[in-house]
Short mmCIF file of C-alpha atoms (C1' of nucleotides) in Angstrom, two decimals:
data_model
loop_
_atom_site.label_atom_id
_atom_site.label_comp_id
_atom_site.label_asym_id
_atom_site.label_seq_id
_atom_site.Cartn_x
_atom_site.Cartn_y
_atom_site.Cartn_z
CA UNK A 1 179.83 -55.75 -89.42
CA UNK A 2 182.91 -57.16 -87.87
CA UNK A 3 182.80 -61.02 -87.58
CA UNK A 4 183.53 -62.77 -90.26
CA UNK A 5 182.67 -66.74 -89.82
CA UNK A 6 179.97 -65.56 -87.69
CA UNK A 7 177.21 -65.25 -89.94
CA UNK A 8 173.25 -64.35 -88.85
CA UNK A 9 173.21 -67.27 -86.84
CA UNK A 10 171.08 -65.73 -83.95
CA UNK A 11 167.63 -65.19 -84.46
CA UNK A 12 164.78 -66.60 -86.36
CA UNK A 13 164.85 -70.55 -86.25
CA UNK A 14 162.20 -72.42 -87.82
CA UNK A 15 159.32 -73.11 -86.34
CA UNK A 16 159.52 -76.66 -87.10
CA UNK A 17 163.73 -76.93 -85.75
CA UNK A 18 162.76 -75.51 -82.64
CA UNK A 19 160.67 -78.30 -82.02
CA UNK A 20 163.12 -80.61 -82.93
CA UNK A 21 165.80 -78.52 -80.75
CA UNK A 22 164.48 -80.44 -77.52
CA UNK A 23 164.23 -83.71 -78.86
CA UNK A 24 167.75 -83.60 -80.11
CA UNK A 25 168.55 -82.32 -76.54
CA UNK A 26 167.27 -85.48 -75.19
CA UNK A 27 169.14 -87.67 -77.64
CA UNK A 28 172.20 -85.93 -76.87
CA UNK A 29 171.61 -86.18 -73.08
CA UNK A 30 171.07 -90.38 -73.62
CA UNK A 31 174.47 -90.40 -75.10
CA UNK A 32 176.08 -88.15 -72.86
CA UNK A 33 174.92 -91.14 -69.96
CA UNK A 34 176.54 -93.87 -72.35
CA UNK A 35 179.86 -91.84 -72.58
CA UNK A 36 179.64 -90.67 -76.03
CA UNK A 37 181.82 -87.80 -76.81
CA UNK A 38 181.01 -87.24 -80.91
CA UNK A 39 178.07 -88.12 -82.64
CA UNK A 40 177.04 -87.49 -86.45
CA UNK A 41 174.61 -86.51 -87.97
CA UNK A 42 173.21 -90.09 -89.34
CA UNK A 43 173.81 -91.25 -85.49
CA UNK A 44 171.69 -88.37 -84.31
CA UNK A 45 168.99 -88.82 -86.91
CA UNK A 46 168.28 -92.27 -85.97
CA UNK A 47 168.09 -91.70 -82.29
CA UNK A 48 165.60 -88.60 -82.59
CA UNK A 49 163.53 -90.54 -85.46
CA UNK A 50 164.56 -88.60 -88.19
CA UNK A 51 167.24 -88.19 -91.10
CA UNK A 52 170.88 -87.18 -91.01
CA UNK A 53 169.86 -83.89 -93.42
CA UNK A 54 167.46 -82.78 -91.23
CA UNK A 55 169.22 -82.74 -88.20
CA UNK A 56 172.55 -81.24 -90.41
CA UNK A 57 169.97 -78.50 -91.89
CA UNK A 58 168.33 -77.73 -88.22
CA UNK A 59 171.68 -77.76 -86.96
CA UNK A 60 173.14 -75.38 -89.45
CA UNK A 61 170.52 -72.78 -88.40
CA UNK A 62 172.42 -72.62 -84.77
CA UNK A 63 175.99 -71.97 -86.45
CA UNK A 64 178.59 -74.39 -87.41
CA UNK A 65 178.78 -76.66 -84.79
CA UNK A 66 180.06 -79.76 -86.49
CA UNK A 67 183.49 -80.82 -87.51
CA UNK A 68 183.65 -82.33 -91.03
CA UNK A 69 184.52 -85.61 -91.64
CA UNK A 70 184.04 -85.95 -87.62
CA UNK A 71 180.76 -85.01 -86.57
CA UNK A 72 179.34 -82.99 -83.47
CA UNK A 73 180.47 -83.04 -79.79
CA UNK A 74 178.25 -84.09 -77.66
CA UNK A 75 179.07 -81.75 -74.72
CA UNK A 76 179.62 -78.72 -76.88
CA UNK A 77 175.94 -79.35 -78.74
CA UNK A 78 174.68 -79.53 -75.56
CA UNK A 79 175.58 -76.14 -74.41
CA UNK A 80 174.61 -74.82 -77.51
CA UNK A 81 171.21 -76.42 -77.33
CA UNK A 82 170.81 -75.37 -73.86
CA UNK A 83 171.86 -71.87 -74.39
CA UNK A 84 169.21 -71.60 -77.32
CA UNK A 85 166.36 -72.81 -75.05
CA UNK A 86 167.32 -70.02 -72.55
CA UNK A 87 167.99 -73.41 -69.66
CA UNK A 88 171.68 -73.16 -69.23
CA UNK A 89 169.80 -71.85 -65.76
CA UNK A 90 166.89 -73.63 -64.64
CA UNK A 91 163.98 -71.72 -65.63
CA UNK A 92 161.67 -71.61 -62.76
CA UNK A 93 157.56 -72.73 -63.75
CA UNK A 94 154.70 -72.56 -61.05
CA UNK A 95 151.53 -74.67 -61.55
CA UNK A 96 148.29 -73.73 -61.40
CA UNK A 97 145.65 -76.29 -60.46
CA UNK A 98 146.79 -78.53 -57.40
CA UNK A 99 144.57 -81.52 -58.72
CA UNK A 100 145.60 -84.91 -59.83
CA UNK A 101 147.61 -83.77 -62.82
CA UNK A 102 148.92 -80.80 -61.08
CA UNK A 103 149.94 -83.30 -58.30
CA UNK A 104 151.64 -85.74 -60.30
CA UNK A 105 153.50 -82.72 -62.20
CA UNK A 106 154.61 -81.29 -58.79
CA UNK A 107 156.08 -85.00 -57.91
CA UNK A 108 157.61 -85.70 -61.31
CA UNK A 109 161.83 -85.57 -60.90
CA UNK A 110 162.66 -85.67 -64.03
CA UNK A 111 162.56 -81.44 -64.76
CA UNK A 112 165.20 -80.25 -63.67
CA UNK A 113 167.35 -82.49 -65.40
CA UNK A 114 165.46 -80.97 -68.68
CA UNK A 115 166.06 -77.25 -67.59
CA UNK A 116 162.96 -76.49 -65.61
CA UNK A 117 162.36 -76.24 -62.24
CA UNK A 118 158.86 -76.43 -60.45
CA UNK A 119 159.19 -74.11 -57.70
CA UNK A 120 155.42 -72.90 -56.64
CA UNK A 121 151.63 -74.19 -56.78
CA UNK A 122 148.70 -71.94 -56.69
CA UNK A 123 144.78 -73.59 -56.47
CA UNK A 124 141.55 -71.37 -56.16
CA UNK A 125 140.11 -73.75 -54.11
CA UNK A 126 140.08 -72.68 -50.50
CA UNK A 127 140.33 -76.45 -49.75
CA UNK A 128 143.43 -77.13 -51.53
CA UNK A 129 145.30 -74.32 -50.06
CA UNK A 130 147.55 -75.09 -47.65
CA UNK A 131 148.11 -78.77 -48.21
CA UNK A 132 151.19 -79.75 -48.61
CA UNK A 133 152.11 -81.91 -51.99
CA UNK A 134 155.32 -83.45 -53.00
CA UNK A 135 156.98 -80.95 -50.09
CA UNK A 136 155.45 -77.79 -51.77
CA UNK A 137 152.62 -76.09 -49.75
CA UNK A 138 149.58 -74.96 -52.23
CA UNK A 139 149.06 -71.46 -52.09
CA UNK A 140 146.17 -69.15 -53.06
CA UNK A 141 145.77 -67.83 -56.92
CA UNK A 142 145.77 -64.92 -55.07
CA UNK A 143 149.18 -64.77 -54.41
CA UNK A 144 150.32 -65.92 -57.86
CA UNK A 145 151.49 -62.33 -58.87
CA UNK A 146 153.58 -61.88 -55.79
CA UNK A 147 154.95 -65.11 -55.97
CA UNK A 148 155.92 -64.51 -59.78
CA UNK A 149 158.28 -61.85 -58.51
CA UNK A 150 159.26 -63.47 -55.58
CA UNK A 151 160.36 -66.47 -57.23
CA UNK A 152 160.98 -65.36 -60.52
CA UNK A 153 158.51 -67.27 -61.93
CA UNK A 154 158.25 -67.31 -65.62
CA UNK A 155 156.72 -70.88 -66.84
CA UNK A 156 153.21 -71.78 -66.02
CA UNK A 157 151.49 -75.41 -66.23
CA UNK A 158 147.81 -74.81 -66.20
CA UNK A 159 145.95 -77.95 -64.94
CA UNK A 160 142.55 -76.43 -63.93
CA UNK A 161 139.37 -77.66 -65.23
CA UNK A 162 138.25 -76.04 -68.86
CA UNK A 163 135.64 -74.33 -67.13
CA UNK A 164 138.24 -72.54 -65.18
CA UNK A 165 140.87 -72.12 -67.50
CA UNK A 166 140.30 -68.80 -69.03
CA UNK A 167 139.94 -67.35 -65.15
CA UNK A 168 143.36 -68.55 -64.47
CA UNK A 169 145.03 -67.43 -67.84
CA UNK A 170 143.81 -64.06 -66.72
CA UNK A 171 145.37 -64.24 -63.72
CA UNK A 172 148.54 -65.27 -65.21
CA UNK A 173 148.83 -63.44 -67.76
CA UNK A 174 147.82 -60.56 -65.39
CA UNK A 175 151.06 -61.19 -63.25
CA UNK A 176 153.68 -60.82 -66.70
CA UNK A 177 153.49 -64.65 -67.33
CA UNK A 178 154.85 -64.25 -71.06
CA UNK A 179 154.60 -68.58 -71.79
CA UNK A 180 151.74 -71.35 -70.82
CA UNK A 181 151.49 -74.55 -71.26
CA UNK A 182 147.62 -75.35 -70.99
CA UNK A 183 146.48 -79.17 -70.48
CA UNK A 184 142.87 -78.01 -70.22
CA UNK A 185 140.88 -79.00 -73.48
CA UNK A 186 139.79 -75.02 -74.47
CA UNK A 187 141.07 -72.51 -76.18
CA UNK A 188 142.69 -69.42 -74.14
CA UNK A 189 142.54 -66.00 -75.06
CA UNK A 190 145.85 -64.12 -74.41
CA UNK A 191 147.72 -60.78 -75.82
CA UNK A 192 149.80 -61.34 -78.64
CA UNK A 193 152.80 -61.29 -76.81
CA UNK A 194 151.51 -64.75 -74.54
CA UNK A 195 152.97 -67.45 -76.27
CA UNK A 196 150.33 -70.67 -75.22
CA UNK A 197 151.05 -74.05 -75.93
CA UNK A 198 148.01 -76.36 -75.63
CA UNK A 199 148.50 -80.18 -74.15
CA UNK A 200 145.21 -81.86 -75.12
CA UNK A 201 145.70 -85.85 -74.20
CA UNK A 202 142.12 -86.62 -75.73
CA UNK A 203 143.11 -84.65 -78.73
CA UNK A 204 146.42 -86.47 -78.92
CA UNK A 205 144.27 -90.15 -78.12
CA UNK A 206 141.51 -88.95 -81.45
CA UNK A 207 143.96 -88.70 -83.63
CA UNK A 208 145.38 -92.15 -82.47
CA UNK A 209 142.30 -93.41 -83.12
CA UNK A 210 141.65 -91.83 -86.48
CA UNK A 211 145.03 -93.50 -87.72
CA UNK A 212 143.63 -97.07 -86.15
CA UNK A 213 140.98 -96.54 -88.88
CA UNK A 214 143.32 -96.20 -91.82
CA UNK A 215 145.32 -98.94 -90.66
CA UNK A 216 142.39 -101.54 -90.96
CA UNK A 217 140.26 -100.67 -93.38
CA UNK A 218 142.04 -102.23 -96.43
CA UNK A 219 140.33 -100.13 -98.83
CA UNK A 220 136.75 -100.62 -98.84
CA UNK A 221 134.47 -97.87 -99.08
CA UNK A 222 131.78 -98.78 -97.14
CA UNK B 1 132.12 -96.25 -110.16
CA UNK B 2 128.58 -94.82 -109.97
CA UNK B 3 128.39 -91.76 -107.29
CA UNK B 4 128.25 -88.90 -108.84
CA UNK B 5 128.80 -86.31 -106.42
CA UNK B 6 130.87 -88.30 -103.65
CA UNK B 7 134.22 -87.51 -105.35
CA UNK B 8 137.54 -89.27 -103.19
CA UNK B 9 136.54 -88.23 -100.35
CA UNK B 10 137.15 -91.23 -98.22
CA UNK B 11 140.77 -91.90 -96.88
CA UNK B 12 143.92 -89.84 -97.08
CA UNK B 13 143.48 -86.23 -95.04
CA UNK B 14 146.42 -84.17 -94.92
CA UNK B 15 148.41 -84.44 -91.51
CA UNK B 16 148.17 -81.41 -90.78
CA UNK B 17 143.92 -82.16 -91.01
CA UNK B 18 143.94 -84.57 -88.89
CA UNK B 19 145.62 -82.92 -86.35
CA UNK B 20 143.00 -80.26 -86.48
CA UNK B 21 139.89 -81.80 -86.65
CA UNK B 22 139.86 -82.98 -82.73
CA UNK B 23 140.18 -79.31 -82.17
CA UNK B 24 137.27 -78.33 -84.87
CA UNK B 25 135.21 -81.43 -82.57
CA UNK B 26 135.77 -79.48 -79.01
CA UNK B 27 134.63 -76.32 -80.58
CA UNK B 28 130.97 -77.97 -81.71
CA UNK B 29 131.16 -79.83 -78.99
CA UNK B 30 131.27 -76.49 -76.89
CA UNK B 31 129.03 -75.08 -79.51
CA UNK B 32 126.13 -77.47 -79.05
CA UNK B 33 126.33 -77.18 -75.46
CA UNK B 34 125.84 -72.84 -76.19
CA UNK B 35 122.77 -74.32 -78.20
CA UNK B 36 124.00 -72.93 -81.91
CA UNK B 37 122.90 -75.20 -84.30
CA UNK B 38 124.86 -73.64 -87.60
CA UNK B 39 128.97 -72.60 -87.31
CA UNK B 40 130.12 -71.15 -90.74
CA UNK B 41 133.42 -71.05 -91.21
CA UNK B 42 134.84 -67.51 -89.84
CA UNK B 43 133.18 -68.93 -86.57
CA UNK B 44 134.36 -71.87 -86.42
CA UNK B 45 137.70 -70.64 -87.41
CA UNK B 46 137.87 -67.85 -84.57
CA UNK B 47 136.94 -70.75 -81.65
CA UNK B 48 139.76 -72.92 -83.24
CA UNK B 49 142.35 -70.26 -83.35
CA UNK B 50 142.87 -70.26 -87.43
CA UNK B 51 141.19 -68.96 -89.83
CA UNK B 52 138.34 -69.24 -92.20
CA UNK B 53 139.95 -70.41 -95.49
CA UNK B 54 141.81 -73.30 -93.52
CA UNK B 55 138.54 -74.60 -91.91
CA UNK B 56 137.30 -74.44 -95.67
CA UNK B 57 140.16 -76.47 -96.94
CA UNK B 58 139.96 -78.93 -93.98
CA UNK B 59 136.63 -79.77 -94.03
CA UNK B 60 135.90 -79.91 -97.82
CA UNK B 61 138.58 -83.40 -97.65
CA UNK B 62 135.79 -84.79 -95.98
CA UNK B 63 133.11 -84.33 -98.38
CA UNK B 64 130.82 -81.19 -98.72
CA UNK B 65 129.35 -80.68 -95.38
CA UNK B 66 128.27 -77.16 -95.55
CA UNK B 67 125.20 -74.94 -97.03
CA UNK B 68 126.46 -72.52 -99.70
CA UNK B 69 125.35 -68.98 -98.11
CA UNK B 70 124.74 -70.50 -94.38
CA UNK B 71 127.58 -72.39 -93.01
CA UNK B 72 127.81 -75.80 -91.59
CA UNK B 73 124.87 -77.83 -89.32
CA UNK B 74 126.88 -77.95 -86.34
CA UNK B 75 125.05 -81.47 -85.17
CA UNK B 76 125.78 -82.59 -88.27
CA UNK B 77 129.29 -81.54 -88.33
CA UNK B 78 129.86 -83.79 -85.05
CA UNK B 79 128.83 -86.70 -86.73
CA UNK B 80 131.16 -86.85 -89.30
CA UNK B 81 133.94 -85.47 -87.47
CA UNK B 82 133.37 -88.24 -85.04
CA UNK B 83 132.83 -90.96 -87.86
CA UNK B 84 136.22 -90.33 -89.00
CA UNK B 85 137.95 -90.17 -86.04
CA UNK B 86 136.39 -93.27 -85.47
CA UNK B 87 135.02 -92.65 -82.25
CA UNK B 88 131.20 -93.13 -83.01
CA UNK B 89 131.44 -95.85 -80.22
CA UNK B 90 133.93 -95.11 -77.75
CA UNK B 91 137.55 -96.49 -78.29
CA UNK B 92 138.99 -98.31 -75.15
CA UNK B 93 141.76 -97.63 -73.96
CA UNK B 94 144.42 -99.19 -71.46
CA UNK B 95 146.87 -97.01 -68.91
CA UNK B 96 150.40 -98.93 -68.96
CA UNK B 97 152.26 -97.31 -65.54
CA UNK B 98 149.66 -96.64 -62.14
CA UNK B 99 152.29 -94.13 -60.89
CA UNK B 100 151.42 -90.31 -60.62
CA UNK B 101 150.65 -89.58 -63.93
CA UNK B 102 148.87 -92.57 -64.80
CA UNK B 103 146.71 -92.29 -61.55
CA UNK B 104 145.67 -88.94 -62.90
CA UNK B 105 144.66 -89.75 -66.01
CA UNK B 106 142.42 -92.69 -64.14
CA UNK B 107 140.33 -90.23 -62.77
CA UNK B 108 140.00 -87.57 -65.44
CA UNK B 109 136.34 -87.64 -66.18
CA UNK B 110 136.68 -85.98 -69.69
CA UNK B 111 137.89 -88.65 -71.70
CA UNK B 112 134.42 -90.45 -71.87
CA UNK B 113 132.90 -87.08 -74.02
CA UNK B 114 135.57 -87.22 -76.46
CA UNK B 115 135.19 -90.50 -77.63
CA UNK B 116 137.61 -92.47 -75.31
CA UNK B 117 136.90 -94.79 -72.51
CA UNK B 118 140.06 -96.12 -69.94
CA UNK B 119 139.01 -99.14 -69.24
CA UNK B 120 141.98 -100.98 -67.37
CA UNK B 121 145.21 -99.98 -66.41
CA UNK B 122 148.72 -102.05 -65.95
CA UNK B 123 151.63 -102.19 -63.99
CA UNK B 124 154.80 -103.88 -63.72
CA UNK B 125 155.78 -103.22 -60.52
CA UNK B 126 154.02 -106.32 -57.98
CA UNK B 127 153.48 -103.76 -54.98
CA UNK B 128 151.01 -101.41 -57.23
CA UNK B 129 148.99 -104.71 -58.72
CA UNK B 130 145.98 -105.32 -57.04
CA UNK B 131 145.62 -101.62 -55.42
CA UNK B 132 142.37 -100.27 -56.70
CA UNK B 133 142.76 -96.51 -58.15
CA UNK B 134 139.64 -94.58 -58.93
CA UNK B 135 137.78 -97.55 -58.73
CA UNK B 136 139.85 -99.72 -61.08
CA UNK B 137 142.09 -102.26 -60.13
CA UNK B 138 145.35 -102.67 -61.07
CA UNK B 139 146.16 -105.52 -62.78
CA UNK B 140 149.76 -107.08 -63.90
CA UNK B 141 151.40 -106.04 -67.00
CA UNK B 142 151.65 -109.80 -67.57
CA UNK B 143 147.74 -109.87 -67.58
CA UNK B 144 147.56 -107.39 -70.55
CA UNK B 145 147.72 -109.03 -74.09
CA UNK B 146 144.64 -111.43 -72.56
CA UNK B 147 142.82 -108.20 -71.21
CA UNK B 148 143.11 -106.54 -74.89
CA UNK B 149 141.38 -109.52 -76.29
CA UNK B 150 138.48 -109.47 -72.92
CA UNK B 151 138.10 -105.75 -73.15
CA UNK B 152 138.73 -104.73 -76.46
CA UNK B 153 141.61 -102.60 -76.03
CA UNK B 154 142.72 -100.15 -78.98
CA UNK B 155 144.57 -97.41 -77.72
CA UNK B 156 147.51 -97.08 -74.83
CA UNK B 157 148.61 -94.74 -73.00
CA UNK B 158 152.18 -95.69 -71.59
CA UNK B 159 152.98 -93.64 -68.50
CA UNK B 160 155.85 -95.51 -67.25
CA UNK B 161 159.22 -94.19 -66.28
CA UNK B 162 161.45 -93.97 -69.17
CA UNK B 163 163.68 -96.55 -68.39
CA UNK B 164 160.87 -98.97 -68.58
CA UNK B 165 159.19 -97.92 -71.60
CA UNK B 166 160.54 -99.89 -74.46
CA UNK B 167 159.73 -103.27 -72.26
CA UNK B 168 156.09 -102.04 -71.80
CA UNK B 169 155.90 -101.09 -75.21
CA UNK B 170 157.20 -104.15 -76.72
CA UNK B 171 154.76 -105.78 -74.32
CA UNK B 172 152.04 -103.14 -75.53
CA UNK B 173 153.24 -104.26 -79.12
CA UNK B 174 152.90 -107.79 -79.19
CA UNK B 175 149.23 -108.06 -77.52
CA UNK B 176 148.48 -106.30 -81.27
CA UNK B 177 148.23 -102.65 -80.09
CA UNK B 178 148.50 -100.24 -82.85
CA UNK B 179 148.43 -96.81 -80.85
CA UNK B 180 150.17 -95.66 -78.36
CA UNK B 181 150.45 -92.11 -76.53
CA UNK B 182 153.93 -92.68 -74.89
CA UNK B 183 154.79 -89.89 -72.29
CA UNK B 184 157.71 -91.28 -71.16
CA UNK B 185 160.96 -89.06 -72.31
CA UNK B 186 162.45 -91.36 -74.83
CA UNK B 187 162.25 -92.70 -78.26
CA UNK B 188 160.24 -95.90 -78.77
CA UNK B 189 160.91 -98.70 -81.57
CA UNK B 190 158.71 -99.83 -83.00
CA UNK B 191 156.86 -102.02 -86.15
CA UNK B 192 155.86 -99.32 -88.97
CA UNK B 193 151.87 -100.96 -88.54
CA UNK B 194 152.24 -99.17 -84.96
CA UNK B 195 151.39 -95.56 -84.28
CA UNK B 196 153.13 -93.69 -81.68
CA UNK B 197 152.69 -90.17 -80.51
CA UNK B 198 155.07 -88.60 -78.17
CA UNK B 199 153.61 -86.59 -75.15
CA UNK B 200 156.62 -84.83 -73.63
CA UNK B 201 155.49 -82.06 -71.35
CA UNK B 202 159.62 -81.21 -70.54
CA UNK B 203 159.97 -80.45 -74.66
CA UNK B 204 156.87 -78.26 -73.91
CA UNK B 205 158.36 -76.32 -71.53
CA UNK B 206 161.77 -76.25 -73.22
CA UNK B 207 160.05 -74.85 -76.50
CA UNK B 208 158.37 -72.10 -74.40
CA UNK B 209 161.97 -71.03 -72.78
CA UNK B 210 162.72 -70.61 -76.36
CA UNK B 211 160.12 -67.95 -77.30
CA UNK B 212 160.97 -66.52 -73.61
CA UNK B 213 164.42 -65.77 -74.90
CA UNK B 214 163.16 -64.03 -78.06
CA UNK B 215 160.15 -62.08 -76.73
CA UNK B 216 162.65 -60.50 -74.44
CA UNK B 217 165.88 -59.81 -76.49
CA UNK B 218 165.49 -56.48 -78.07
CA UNK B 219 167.30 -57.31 -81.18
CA UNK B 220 171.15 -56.76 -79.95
CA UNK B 221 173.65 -59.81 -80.60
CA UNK B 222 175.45 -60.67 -77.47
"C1'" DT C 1 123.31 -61.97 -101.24
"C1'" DC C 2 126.16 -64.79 -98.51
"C1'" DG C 3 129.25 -68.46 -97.54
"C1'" DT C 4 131.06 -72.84 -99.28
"C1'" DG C 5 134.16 -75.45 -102.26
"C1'" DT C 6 138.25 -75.19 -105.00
"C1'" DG C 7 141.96 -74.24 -108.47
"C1'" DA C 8 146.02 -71.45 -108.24
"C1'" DA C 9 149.47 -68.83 -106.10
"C1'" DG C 10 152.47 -68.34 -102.20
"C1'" DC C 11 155.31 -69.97 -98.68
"C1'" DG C 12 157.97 -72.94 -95.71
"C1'" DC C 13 159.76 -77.30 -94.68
"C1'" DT C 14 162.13 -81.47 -96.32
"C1'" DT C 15 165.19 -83.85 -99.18
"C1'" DC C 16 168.79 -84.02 -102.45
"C1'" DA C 17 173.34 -83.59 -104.04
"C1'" DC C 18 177.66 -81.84 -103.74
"C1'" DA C 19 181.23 -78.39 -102.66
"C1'" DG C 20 184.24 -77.55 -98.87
"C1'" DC C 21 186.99 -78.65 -95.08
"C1'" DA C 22 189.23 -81.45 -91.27
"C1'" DT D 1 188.47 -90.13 -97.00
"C1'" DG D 2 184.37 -88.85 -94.42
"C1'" DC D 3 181.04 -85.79 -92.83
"C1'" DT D 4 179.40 -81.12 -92.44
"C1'" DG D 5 177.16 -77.01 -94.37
"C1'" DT D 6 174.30 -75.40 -98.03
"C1'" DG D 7 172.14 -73.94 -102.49
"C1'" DA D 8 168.54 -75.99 -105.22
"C1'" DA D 9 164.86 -78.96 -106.16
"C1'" DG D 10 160.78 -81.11 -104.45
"C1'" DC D 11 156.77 -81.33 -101.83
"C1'" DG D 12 152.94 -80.17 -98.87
"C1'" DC D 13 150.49 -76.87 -96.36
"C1'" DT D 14 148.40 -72.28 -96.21
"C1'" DT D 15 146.29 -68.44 -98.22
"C1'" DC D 16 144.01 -66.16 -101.90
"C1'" DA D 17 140.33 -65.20 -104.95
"C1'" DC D 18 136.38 -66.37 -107.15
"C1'" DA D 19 132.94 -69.48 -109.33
"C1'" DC D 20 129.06 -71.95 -107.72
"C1'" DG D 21 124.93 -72.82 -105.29
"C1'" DA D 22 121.36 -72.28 -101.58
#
DNA sequence: TCGTGTGAAGCGCTTCACAGCA
DNA sequence: TGCTGTGAAGCGCTTCACACGA
């Protein structure tokens, strides 16, 4: 009602450009490292695997970042970026399920640099609680809602067992947990307003597998 | 030629088909194990978290599976699904990086039920060759493109840090892989005959900060 | 009768092509 | 001149609605 370049540049990406959104992030971040200041859109295209309209069109939908005939700043995309994805803070995540993956989450060091920070574990096993892993000391899933205030918890990495799963979503989702990503091969049931993303390695190794098919078969039908 | 009722029905699914029939294969899979023997397609749809009319469409590229007026044999159903994933035997598959995440993956026990079998895994780094992890011994990356030949190798999963990726992938490459599930942060080049997915639990997270920010936001602009 | 298989409509994403601006 | 931002065209996926068949 009173801006006038600003258009309705706020709300409402596409699904599919804010999945891009991180892997242009990343891209951005590699140049950043080898001292790039501008980059276009053909440049950025060909570093995230795709085309220099898509990433203008994806772009576009954030406001009009560019400069024609230059291209986009590095630094100031990556703000912008950031500030979409709600990390110019660290968001802080908690994982549930101190087991191998959970472990090897909890010692990975390459979060915080992408705008999340691991900051809790929780385990219903009585024997995991209390151990100590990567300098973090396993509590009890009992806990979990405290902690979520405590620590201002609002990411969760579920890495329980399936059978499990749907116990722990509960619990999570019991606390005000509003986003989960879930590496156990089910499906979780959640209110509406529980956004779940599901990380399914065998899945992800099937459909590998499927496309090792098409690749051989030269056109045969039996 | 001759068939009469088998229509095109061999190659070429949709993408977006592909992508969903590992998830359609956990749901019999967890089916059969509740002891139903037919799914029709609301069912089948609920479990996967879509909806009847896309398990319809999905299916029917494979050929016509179903009973008009009863639904689909769920045994059956399995079969197919697994025939065209191509996991009737299981595929083997190599781990390229023993470090945390690779270690993990090692001793997962649920890759075996969904068609996939780790058979070896890799590293580049001398101190971690020779250590034995969940009862497999490391070997050298050096040792791989003869191990793909001994142990019939089809599928990798790379699980290196990201600055080493693009050596073990060319590595991964020139043994004759055509699949790789590359969790390392970065963008891999490689041949168009080879198939890479990108497993980047950071863009997970990122992409869930994003629907923090607009589940919370009431609506106002600044 | 009930549920599949399927053409057709609907919808969203991708690509194109070019106007607009530094 | 060079590259962005963007309407329009193109394309594929999803949803609808119903004929067909057990």
């Amino acid at each position: 009602m009173s801006s006038v370049t600003n258009g309705n540049h706020e709300r409402d990406l596409p699904a599919m450009t804010v999945q891009r959104i991180p892997l242009y992030l990343r891209c951005l971040l590699e140049a950043q490292g080898e001292r790039l200041t501008v980059l276009n859109s053909k440049q950025l295209g060909e570093r995230a695997g795709t085309n220099a309209a898509q990433v203008r069109k994806d772009l576009s939908h954030l406001g009009e970042l560019g400069t024609r005939g230059i291209g986009y700043d590095v630094d100031d995309l990556v703000v912008h970026l950031m500030r979409r994805l709600g990390i110019t803070e660290s968001r802080f995540a908690a994982i549930i399920g101190a087991g191998r993956l959970g472990s090897a989450f909890l010692g990975y060091q390459g979060f915080v640099a992408r705008g999340v920070q691991i900051v809790a574990a929780f385990d219903a096993d009585p024997a995991k609680v209390g151990i100590e892993i990567e300098g973090l000391t396993v509590k009890s899933i009992d806990e979990f809602a405290q902690a979520v205030g405590n620590e201002g918890i609002e990411l969760v990495l579920l890495t329980v067992p399936a059978v499990a799963a749907q116990r722990a979503c509960d619990v999570v989702v019991a606390a005000g947990i509003k986003a989960i990503l879930n590496f156990a091969p089910c499906t979780l049931s959640v209110p509406d307003d529980v956004t779940v993303r599901q990380a399914d390695v065998a899945a992800d190794l099937q459909i590998l597998s499927f496309h090792l098919n098409r690749a051989s078969s030269g056109g045969e039908t039996r």
